[in-house]
Amino acid sequence: MTQAHHISLLDEDEALSREELAQLCHVEAAWIDELASHGVITPLAGTRFSAVTITTLHKARRLEQDFALNIPGVALALDLLDEIERLRTELRRRG
Amino acid sequence: MEYKDYYKTLGVAKTATPEDIKKAFRQLARKFHPDINKEAGAEAKFKEINEANDVLADPEKRKAYDELGSAAAQAQAQGQGFRPPPGWSEQHHFHDRARPGHAGTADFSDFFEELFGGRGRGGPRQQQQQDFKMRGEDSHARIAVNLRDSFAGATRQISLRVPEMDASGNVVMKDRVLQVKIPKGITEGKVIRLKGQGGPGFGGAEAGDLYLEVQFAPDDLYRAEGRDLYLTLPVAPWEAALGASVKVPTPDGPIMLRVPENSTEGRELRAKGKGLPGADPGDLIVKLKIVWPPATTDKARALYEQMAKDMPFDPRAKMGV
């Protein structure tokens, strides 16, 4: 069974309000505010977020649920994962 | 069907206490969680761990699984494959507990489905859900794309095991093939959203969305970082020393690049705009690697001997020896 599908690319330049983001990710807007207050996500200008934030929110949600983390724990895990990714890239560059 | 040794999956003994199992599961989940472990196979391993935990952490399911016991494993070892004993599903009714977020609800093995599955195979839960509406879950997967596909765009076929509603409203696992259009200029880490291709909704509610995270398959020549491409270019010693115009491959066809004279090993040259395409295209960063022809002929040997004689050069001058 093969079919073509409606696809869209999450766009860095597409700005979403926190309400739109909350609706897309099926989370409370307050949860988004809390992540933002820990610097996990950063609004573009003002209060709108880039559409690629969706990926971070999904990841934060999974880490929160799968490891029973609180928001500071999620923030720390995401920072460490970013750092590992940066070091891996650096390693590949030298290799 | 293949018999699954859930104790082996979690690396615990058959006599393990619930605490042992919980601890083993948590340790393995931390190690193989797909958000943490990016290696190929980690996601599959994570699913196996979740499946094993789903059974062993539930006293009711664990007891039933143990009852199957070694007879089933033996049949498997003798190459007979695994069949649940007759009357199994009449004797056992399992209720689904909520599972952690990432593993989602579904894609457990056939072995699991046969023994503990049949989500919504009748039973009280389903009755209650008659007039209950809930949007389907969003699902996530990674999609491997050739970085060369970023230049022209491409269509990729991907296979997914997804939960679907059958005619009588039961959730069954189906293998589904999707054609996904890879847009031109795609970069690693970009996410493609397929609307309505996630988990099915309940009670006529809409399905969730499917998110595909793009990963580049390893390429023989290029490595991508954002829109920039990295290429290691072998050059002859005389090209590096004297300077030369050399032909350099790019995914979009070869270009000519000027190697400045007295270039050293590891020097990086930048070909502007020759990286991945886009409104602001990336660059191709060419790293020079000087390779030496072996002295296998008299002529080559004579040339090396002449260099040794006529060129005052001590590569170890700074080592104090």
JSON list of C-alpha atoms in Angstrom, two decimals, chain A:
[
{"chain": "A", "resi": 1, "resn": "MET", "atom": "CA", "xyz": [0.00, 0.00, 0.00]},
{"chain": "A", "resi": 2, "resn": "THR", "atom": "CA", "xyz": [1.71, 3.12, -1.17]},
{"chain": "A", "resi": 3, "resn": "GLN", "atom": "CA", "xyz": [0.39, 6.61, -1.17]},
{"chain": "A", "resi": 4, "resn": "ALA", "atom": "CA", "xyz": [1.60, 10.14, -1.33]},
{"chain": "A", "resi": 5, "resn": "HIS", "atom": "CA", "xyz": [1.09, 12.29, 1.74]},
{"chain": "A", "resi": 6, "resn": "HIS", "atom": "CA", "xyz": [0.71, 15.84, 2.69]},
{"chain": "A", "resi": 7, "resn": "ILE", "atom": "CA", "xyz": [4.04, 16.79, 4.18]},
{"chain": "A", "resi": 8, "resn": "SER", "atom": "CA", "xyz": [5.46, 19.91, 5.64]},
{"chain": "A", "resi": 9, "resn": "LEU", "atom": "CA", "xyz": [8.92, 20.84, 6.77]},
{"chain": "A", "resi": 10, "resn": "LEU", "atom": "CA", "xyz": [9.30, 22.48, 10.13]},
{"chain": "A", "resi": 11, "resn": "ASP", "atom": "CA", "xyz": [10.67, 25.82, 9.19]},
{"chain": "A", "resi": 12, "resn": "GLU", "atom": "CA", "xyz": [13.13, 27.88, 11.23]},
{"chain": "A", "resi": 13, "resn": "ASP", "atom": "CA", "xyz": [11.54, 31.07, 9.95]},
{"chain": "A", "resi": 14, "resn": "GLU", "atom": "CA", "xyz": [7.98, 30.07, 10.72]},
{"chain": "A", "resi": 15, "resn": "ALA", "atom": "CA", "xyz": [7.05, 31.82, 13.95]},
{"chain": "A", "resi": 16, "resn": "LEU", "atom": "CA", "xyz": [4.42, 30.32, 16.21]},
{"chain": "A", "resi": 17, "resn": "SER", "atom": "CA", "xyz": [2.77, 31.81, 19.26]},
{"chain": "A", "resi": 18, "resn": "ARG", "atom": "CA", "xyz": [3.00, 29.87, 22.50]},
{"chain": "A", "resi": 19, "resn": "GLU", "atom": "CA", "xyz": [-0.66, 28.96, 22.15]},
{"chain": "A", "resi": 20, "resn": "GLU", "atom": "CA", "xyz": [-0.12, 27.56, 18.65]},
{"chain": "A", "resi": 21, "resn": "LEU", "atom": "CA", "xyz": [2.92, 25.67, 19.88]},
{"chain": "A", "resi": 22, "resn": "ALA", "atom": "CA", "xyz": [0.99, 24.27, 22.85]},
{"chain": "A", "resi": 23, "resn": "GLN", "atom": "CA", "xyz": [-1.79, 23.13, 20.57]},
{"chain": "A", "resi": 24, "resn": "LEU", "atom": "CA", "xyz": [0.59, 21.49, 18.09]},
{"chain": "A", "resi": 25, "resn": "CYS", "atom": "CA", "xyz": [2.46, 19.62, 20.80]},
{"chain": "A", "resi": 26, "resn": "HIS", "atom": "CA", "xyz": [-0.61, 18.87, 22.94]},
{"chain": "A", "resi": 27, "resn": "VAL", "atom": "CA", "xyz": [0.90, 20.45, 26.02]},
{"chain": "A", "resi": 28, "resn": "GLU", "atom": "CA", "xyz": [-0.12, 23.22, 28.39]},
{"chain": "A", "resi": 29, "resn": "ALA", "atom": "CA", "xyz": [1.12, 26.71, 27.54]},
{"chain": "A", "resi": 30, "resn": "ALA", "atom": "CA", "xyz": [2.32, 26.96, 31.16]},
{"chain": "A", "resi": 31, "resn": "TRP", "atom": "CA", "xyz": [4.66, 24.04, 30.55]},
{"chain": "A", "resi": 32, "resn": "ILE", "atom": "CA", "xyz": [6.14, 25.92, 27.59]},
{"chain": "A", "resi": 33, "resn": "ASP", "atom": "CA", "xyz": [6.61, 28.99, 29.79]},
{"chain": "A", "resi": 34, "resn": "GLU", "atom": "CA", "xyz": [8.43, 26.89, 32.35]},
{"chain": "A", "resi": 35, "resn": "LEU", "atom": "CA", "xyz": [10.80, 25.43, 29.76]},
{"chain": "A", "resi": 36, "resn": "ALA", "atom": "CA", "xyz": [11.43, 28.94, 28.46]},
{"chain": "A", "resi": 37, "resn": "SER", "atom": "CA", "xyz": [12.16, 30.18, 31.99]},
{"chain": "A", "resi": 38, "resn": "HIS", "atom": "CA", "xyz": [14.92, 27.56, 32.21]},
{"chain": "A", "resi": 39, "resn": "GLY", "atom": "CA", "xyz": [16.29, 28.60, 28.85]},
{"chain": "A", "resi": 40, "resn": "VAL", "atom": "CA", "xyz": [15.48, 25.24, 27.25]},
{"chain": "A", "resi": 41, "resn": "ILE", "atom": "CA", "xyz": [13.67, 27.08, 24.47]},
{"chain": "A", "resi": 42, "resn": "THR", "atom": "CA", "xyz": [14.16, 30.69, 23.46]},
{"chain": "A", "resi": 43, "resn": "PRO", "atom": "CA", "xyz": [11.57, 32.82, 21.72]},
{"chain": "A", "resi": 44, "resn": "LEU", "atom": "CA", "xyz": [12.62, 34.48, 18.47]},
{"chain": "A", "resi": 45, "resn": "ALA", "atom": "CA", "xyz": [11.61, 38.09, 18.92]},
{"chain": "A", "resi": 46, "resn": "GLY", "atom": "CA", "xyz": [8.99, 38.94, 21.51]},
{"chain": "A", "resi": 47, "resn": "THR", "atom": "CA", "xyz": [6.95, 35.90, 22.45]},
{"chain": "A", "resi": 48, "resn": "ARG", "atom": "CA", "xyz": [6.90, 33.90, 19.23]},
{"chain": "A", "resi": 49, "resn": "PHE", "atom": "CA", "xyz": [8.82, 30.68, 18.79]},
{"chain": "A", "resi": 50, "resn": "SER", "atom": "CA", "xyz": [10.48, 29.15, 15.74]},
{"chain": "A", "resi": 51, "resn": "ALA", "atom": "CA", "xyz": [8.63, 26.09, 14.42]},
{"chain": "A", "resi": 52, "resn": "VAL", "atom": "CA", "xyz": [11.74, 23.96, 15.01]},
{"chain": "A", "resi": 53, "resn": "THR", "atom": "CA", "xyz": [11.04, 24.40, 18.74]},
{"chain": "A", "resi": 54, "resn": "ILE", "atom": "CA", "xyz": [8.48, 21.63, 18.29]},
{"chain": "A", "resi": 55, "resn": "THR", "atom": "CA", "xyz": [11.32, 19.10, 18.10]},
{"chain": "A", "resi": 56, "resn": "THR", "atom": "CA", "xyz": [12.82, 20.32, 21.37]},
{"chain": "A", "resi": 57, "resn": "LEU", "atom": "CA", "xyz": [9.43, 20.23, 23.06]},
{"chain": "A", "resi": 58, "resn": "HIS", "atom": "CA", "xyz": [8.83, 16.66, 21.92]},
{"chain": "A", "resi": 59, "resn": "LYS", "atom": "CA", "xyz": [12.24, 15.62, 23.16]},
{"chain": "A", "resi": 60, "resn": "ALA", "atom": "CA", "xyz": [11.72, 17.38, 26.48]},
{"chain": "A", "resi": 61, "resn": "ARG", "atom": "CA", "xyz": [8.37, 15.65, 26.85]},
{"chain": "A", "resi": 62, "resn": "ARG", "atom": "CA", "xyz": [9.86, 12.21, 26.18]},
{"chain": "A", "resi": 63, "resn": "LEU", "atom": "CA", "xyz": [12.74, 12.72, 28.62]},
{"chain": "A", "resi": 64, "resn": "GLU", "atom": "CA", "xyz": [10.36, 14.06, 31.25]},
{"chain": "A", "resi": 65, "resn": "GLN", "atom": "CA", "xyz": [8.03, 11.07, 30.96]},
{"chain": "A", "resi": 66, "resn": "ASP", "atom": "CA", "xyz": [10.47, 8.26, 30.30]},
{"chain": "A", "resi": 67, "resn": "PHE", "atom": "CA", "xyz": [12.84, 9.17, 33.12]},
{"chain": "A", "resi": 68, "resn": "ALA", "atom": "CA", "xyz": [10.42, 10.89, 35.49]},
{"chain": "A", "resi": 69, "resn": "LEU", "atom": "CA", "xyz": [12.46, 14.10, 35.32]},
{"chain": "A", "resi": 70, "resn": "ASN", "atom": "CA", "xyz": [11.43, 17.52, 36.52]},
{"chain": "A", "resi": 71, "resn": "ILE", "atom": "CA", "xyz": [12.04, 20.60, 34.36]},
{"chain": "A", "resi": 72, "resn": "PRO", "atom": "CA", "xyz": [15.51, 21.43, 35.72]},
{"chain": "A", "resi": 73, "resn": "GLY", "atom": "CA", "xyz": [16.43, 17.79, 35.09]},
{"chain": "A", "resi": 74, "resn": "VAL", "atom": "CA", "xyz": [15.13, 18.00, 31.54]},
{"chain": "A", "resi": 75, "resn": "ALA", "atom": "CA", "xyz": [17.08, 21.21, 31.00]},
{"chain": "A", "resi": 76, "resn": "LEU", "atom": "CA", "xyz": [20.27, 19.62, 32.32]},
{"chain": "A", "resi": 77, "resn": "ALA", "atom": "CA", "xyz": [19.82, 16.46, 30.21]},
{"chain": "A", "resi": 78, "resn": "LEU", "atom": "CA", "xyz": [19.23, 18.50, 27.05]},
{"chain": "A", "resi": 79, "resn": "ASP", "atom": "CA", "xyz": [22.29, 20.69, 27.74]},
{"chain": "A", "resi": 80, "resn": "LEU", "atom": "CA", "xyz": [24.47, 17.62, 28.25]},
{"chain": "A", "resi": 81, "resn": "LEU", "atom": "CA", "xyz": [23.10, 15.95, 25.10]},
{"chain": "A", "resi": 82, "resn": "ASP", "atom": "CA", "xyz": [23.87, 19.13, 23.13]},
{"chain": "A", "resi": 83, "resn": "GLU", "atom": "CA", "xyz": [27.38, 19.16, 24.54]},
{"chain": "A", "resi": 84, "resn": "ILE", "atom": "CA", "xyz": [27.92, 15.50, 23.57]},
{"chain": "A", "resi": 85, "resn": "GLU", "atom": "CA", "xyz": [26.65, 16.27, 20.09]},
{"chain": "A", "resi": 86, "resn": "ARG", "atom": "CA", "xyz": [29.02, 19.24, 19.81]},
{"chain": "A", "resi": 87, "resn": "LEU", "atom": "CA", "xyz": [31.98, 17.13, 20.95]},
{"chain": "A", "resi": 88, "resn": "ARG", "atom": "CA", "xyz": [31.08, 14.31, 18.54]},
{"chain": "A", "resi": 89, "resn": "THR", "atom": "CA", "xyz": [31.00, 16.81, 15.68]},
{"chain": "A", "resi": 90, "resn": "GLU", "atom": "CA", "xyz": [34.37, 18.16, 16.79]},
{"chain": "A", "resi": 91, "resn": "LEU", "atom": "CA", "xyz": [35.73, 14.60, 16.91]},
{"chain": "A", "resi": 92, "resn": "ARG", "atom": "CA", "xyz": [34.49, 13.83, 13.40]},
{"chain": "A", "resi": 93, "resn": "ARG", "atom": "CA", "xyz": [36.04, 17.05, 12.14]},
{"chain": "A", "resi": 94, "resn": "ARG", "atom": "CA", "xyz": [39.42, 16.04, 13.51]},
{"chain": "A", "resi": 95, "resn": "GLY", "atom": "CA", "xyz": [39.07, 12.43, 12.39]}
]
